[in-house]
C-alpha positions in Angstrom: 0.0 0.4 0.2 3.4 2.5 1.2 4.3 1.4 -2.9 1.3 2.6 -4.6 0.9 5.4 -1.9 4.2 7.5 -3.6 3.7 6.0 -7.0 0.5 8.0 -7.1 1.6 11.4 -5.3 5.3 11.4 -7.1 3.2 10.5 -9.9 0.3 12.9 -9.4 2.9 16.1 -8.1 3.9 15.8 -11.5 0.2 16.1 -13.0 -0.5 19.3 -11.4 3.0 20.8 -12.2 1.9 20.1 -15.4 -1.6 21.2 -15.1 -0.4 24.6 -13.9 2.0 25.0 -17.0 -1.4 25.1 -19.2 -3.2 27.3 -16.3 -5.1 25.6 -14.3 -5.8 27.5 -11.6 -7.3 26.1 -7.9 -10.5 28.0 -8.5 -11.4 25.7 -10.6 -11.3 22.8 -8.6 -14.8 24.5 -7.0 -17.7 22.2 -6.4 -15.3 19.1 -7.9 -13.9 17.8 -4.7 -17.2 15.3 -4.1 -16.7 13.9 -7.9 -12.7 14.2 -7.0 -13.5 12.4 -3.5 -15.0 9.9 -5.3 -13.1 9.2 -8.3 -10.0 8.8 -6.5 -11.4 5.7 -4.0 -13.2 3.8 -6.8 -9.8 4.5 -9.3 -7.2 4.3 -7.5 -6.9 3.7 -3.5 -9.5 0.3 -3.8 -8.7 -0.4 -7.6 -5.2 -0.6 -6.5 -4.5 -1.4 -3.0 -6.5 -4.8 -3.9 -4.3 -5.2 -6.8 -1.1 -4.2 -5.7 -1.9 -6.6 -2.0 -3.2 -9.5 -4.5 0.3 -9.9 -7.0 1.7 -11.2 -3.4 0.3 -14.9 -4.2 -1.4 -14.1 -7.8 1.0 -14.4 -10.8 1.4 -11.6 -12.7 0.1 -13.1 -16.3 -2.4 -14.2 -13.9 -3.7 -11.0 -12.6 -3.6 -9.8 -16.2 -5.7 -11.8 -17.7 -8.2 -11.1 -15.2 -8.0 -7.3 -15.5 -8.7 -8.3 -19.3 -12.2 -8.7 -17.8 -12.3 -5.0 -17.6 -13.5 -4.7 -21.2 -16.8 -6.8 -20.0 -17.2 -4.7 -17.1 -17.4 -1.0 -18.3 -19.6 -2.1 -21.0 -21.8 -3.6 -18.3 -21.9 -1.1 -16.2 -22.2 1.6 -19.5 -25.9 1.2 -19.4 -26.2 3.0 -16.1 -25.9 7.1 -15.9 -26.6 10.0 -18.3 -24.7 8.1 -21.2 -25.8 5.2 -21.4 -25.1 3.2 -23.9 -26.9 -0.2 -24.1 -25.6 -3.5 -25.5 -27.0 -5.3 -27.9 -28.0 -9.4 -28.9 -23.8 -9.9 -29.5 -22.3 -7.8 -26.9 -24.9 -9.4 -24.1 -23.7 -13.4 -25.0 -20.3 -11.7 -25.6 -20.3 -10.6 -21.7 -21.7 -14.3 -21.2 -18.6 -15.8 -22.5 -16.4 -13.3 -21.1 -18.0 -14.2 -17.2 -17.6 -18.1 -18.2 -13.8 -17.8 -19.0 -13.3 -16.4 -16.1 -14.5 -19.2 -13.4 -12.2 -21.5 -16.0 -9.7 -19.0 -14.8 -10.2 -19.0 -11.4 -11.7 -22.5 -10.4 -9.7 -24.6 -8.7 -7.9 -27.2 -10.0 -5.0 -29.9 -9.9 -2.6 -28.4 -7.2 -5.5 -25.6 -6.0 -8.3 -27.9 -5.2 -6.1 -29.5 -3.5 -4.7 -26.8 -1.3 -1.2 -27.7 -2.5 2.1 -25.4 -1.6 2.9 -23.1 -4.4 -0.9 -23.1 -6.0 -3.0 -19.7 -5.9 -5.3 -18.6 -3.9 -9.3 -17.8 -4.9 -9.3 -15.2 -2.4 -6.1 -12.9 -4.3 -7.9 -13.8 -7.6 -11.1 -12.4 -6.2 -9.2 -9.1 -4.7 -8.2 -9.2 -8.8 -11.5 -9.0 -10.2 -13.0 -6.8 -7.4 -10.4 -4.2 -8.1 -11.1 -4.7 -12.1 -15.0 -4.1 -10.9 -13.9 -0.5 -8.9 -11.4 0.4 -11.7 -14.8 0.1 -13.5 -16.9 1.7 -12.9 -14.7 5.3 -11.9 -14.1 4.7 -15.9 -18.1 4.8 -15.8 -18.3 7.5 -12.8 -15.8 9.7 -15.6 -17.9 9.7 -18.2 -20.9 10.6 -16.7 -19.8 13.3 -15.3 -17.9 15.8 -17.2 -16.4 18.2 -14.7 -15.3 21.6 -15.8 -11.1 21.3 -15.1 -8.0 20.5 -17.4 -7.9 16.8 -17.8 -4.2 16.7 -16.3 -5.4 18.9 -13.4 -7.8 15.6 -13.3 -6.3 12.4 -13.5 -3.4 14.7 -10.6 -6.0 15.4 -7.8 -6.9 12.1 -8.4 -4.1 10.3 -7.9 -2.7 13.0 -5.5 -6.3 12.2 -2.6 -6.0 7.9 -4.1 -2.3 8.5 -2.9 -3.2 9.2 -0.1 -5.6 6.9 0.6 -2.7 3.9 0.1 -0.3 5.5 1.8 -2.3 6.4 5.0 -3.4 2.4 4.7 0.2 1.5 4.4 1.4 3.3 7.8 -1.7 2.4 9.9 -0.4 -1.5 8.5 3.4 -0.6 9.8 5.2 -0.6 6.1 7.1 2.2 6.9 8.9 -0.6 9.3 9.6 -2.6 6.3 10.4 0.0 3.2 13.8 -0.4 1.7 15.7 1.0 -0.9 16.9 -1.0 -3.7 17.9 -0.2 -7.4 15.1 -2.9 -8.6 12.8 -0.9 -6.2 13.9 2.7 -7.5 13.7 1.0 -11.6 10.2 -0.1 -11.2 8.7 2.9 -9.1 9.6 5.2 -12.5 8.7 3.2 -15.0 4.9 3.0 -13.0 5.0 7.1 -12.2 6.5 7.5 -16.0 4.7 5.3 -18.5 1.8 4.6 -16.1 0.9 7.0 -13.6 1.4 10.5 -16.4 1.3 8.5 -19.5 -1.4 5.9 -19.4 -3.7 7.0 -16.7 -4.0 10.5 -18.6 -4.4 8.6 -21.7 -7.0 6.4 -20.7 -9.1 9.3 -18.8 -9.2 11.1 -22.3 -10.8 7.7 -24.0 -13.4 7.8 -20.7 -14.6 11.1 -21.3 -14.8 11.0 -25.0 -14.9 7.2 -26.4 -18.4 4.8 -25.5 -17.5 2.4 -23.6 -16.4 -0.9 -25.5 -13.8 1.2 -27.0 -12.3 2.4 -23.9 -12.2 -1.8 -22.4 -10.5 -2.2 -25.8 -7.0 -1.6 -23.4 -7.3 -4.5 -21.9 -6.6 -6.2 -24.5 -2.7 -6.2 -25.2 -2.7 -7.1 -21.1 -3.0 -10.7 -21.3 -0.2 -11.0 -24.0 2.4 -9.1 -22.6 2.4 -10.1 -18.4 2.1 -13.3 -20.4 5.0 -13.2 -22.0 7.2 -11.0 -19.2 6.2 -13.6 -16.8 7.5 -16.6 -18.9 10.6 -14.8 -20.2 11.5 -12.5 -16.6 9.6 -14.9 -14.1 9.9 -17.7 -15.3 6.4 -18.1 -15.1 3.9 -21.0 -16.5 0.4 -20.9 -17.8 -2.1 -24.4 -17.0 -4.1 -25.7 -19.5 -7.2 -24.5 -18.1 -6.1 -21.2 -18.0 -5.1 -20.9 -21.2 -8.5 -22.1 -22.1 -9.8 -19.0 -20.0 -7.8 -16.6 -21.1 -9.1 -17.6 -24.9 -13.0 -17.3 -23.5 -12.3 -14.2 -21.7 -10.6 -12.6 -24.8 -12.8 -14.4 -27.2 -16.3 -13.2 -24.9 -13.9 -8.9 -25.3 -13.3 -9.3 -28.9 -17.2 -10.5 -29.5 -18.8 -7.7 -27.3 -16.5 -4.7 -28.7 -16.5 -6.2 -32.2 -17.1 -3.4 -34.7 -20.8 -3.9 -36.2 -20.6 -2.4 -39.6 -17.2 -0.4 -41.4 -18.6 3.3 -40.3 -18.7 1.9 -37.0 -15.2 0.3 -37.1 -13.9 4.0 -39.4 
């Protein structure tokens, strides 16, 4: 939690500096605090908090495959709110297929069913899914509430508040005593701050406000492939046949939900 808190506090501070350089002024925050608090809880604190806690036990590729379900939740929650988009029969079928893939991915088999050492426990996997749900709710909340403020300031304030929640949770858990410095740790922190917080979060926030829920959710296509390859090459992780099947079913459902219905829509 403390690692995540520092990550978002630094990333949020950098984005706020950029926002001030672009002309943002604190007066623009008037009336926006309830929305910012909600986004910081859903999109940073609860979402990232659940993910980082779970990844102590969940392999990176399994976590990424479960995160692909965000594309399904975003479409599902997108039927609510002022800018609701109602899925058709094909999208609904894709949602059901994707949910079946999630069940296949986390269903205990073999060593997991027997509680063998090294098996991925179910509760952390459910925590990853809970984080996906929070992230998807934050996406739809941002889509339905057009906050009249600079995009960089919106994301920066969301990160500052969410980072404060995470850092406070880490301090209350006594994580300050566990904090150590290392080159790998600093490199991981720098990568997450620059590429994830500053670039990816900002791009995603723009999509959440300007694209349809189905289009926004397509970001999750690439994560499983990258994580599976990186986990295999760097961490020596492996995928079970059931996980491969579950991943294929999830991605099939996501593709069915997001496949363009016409050439004009594709363009």
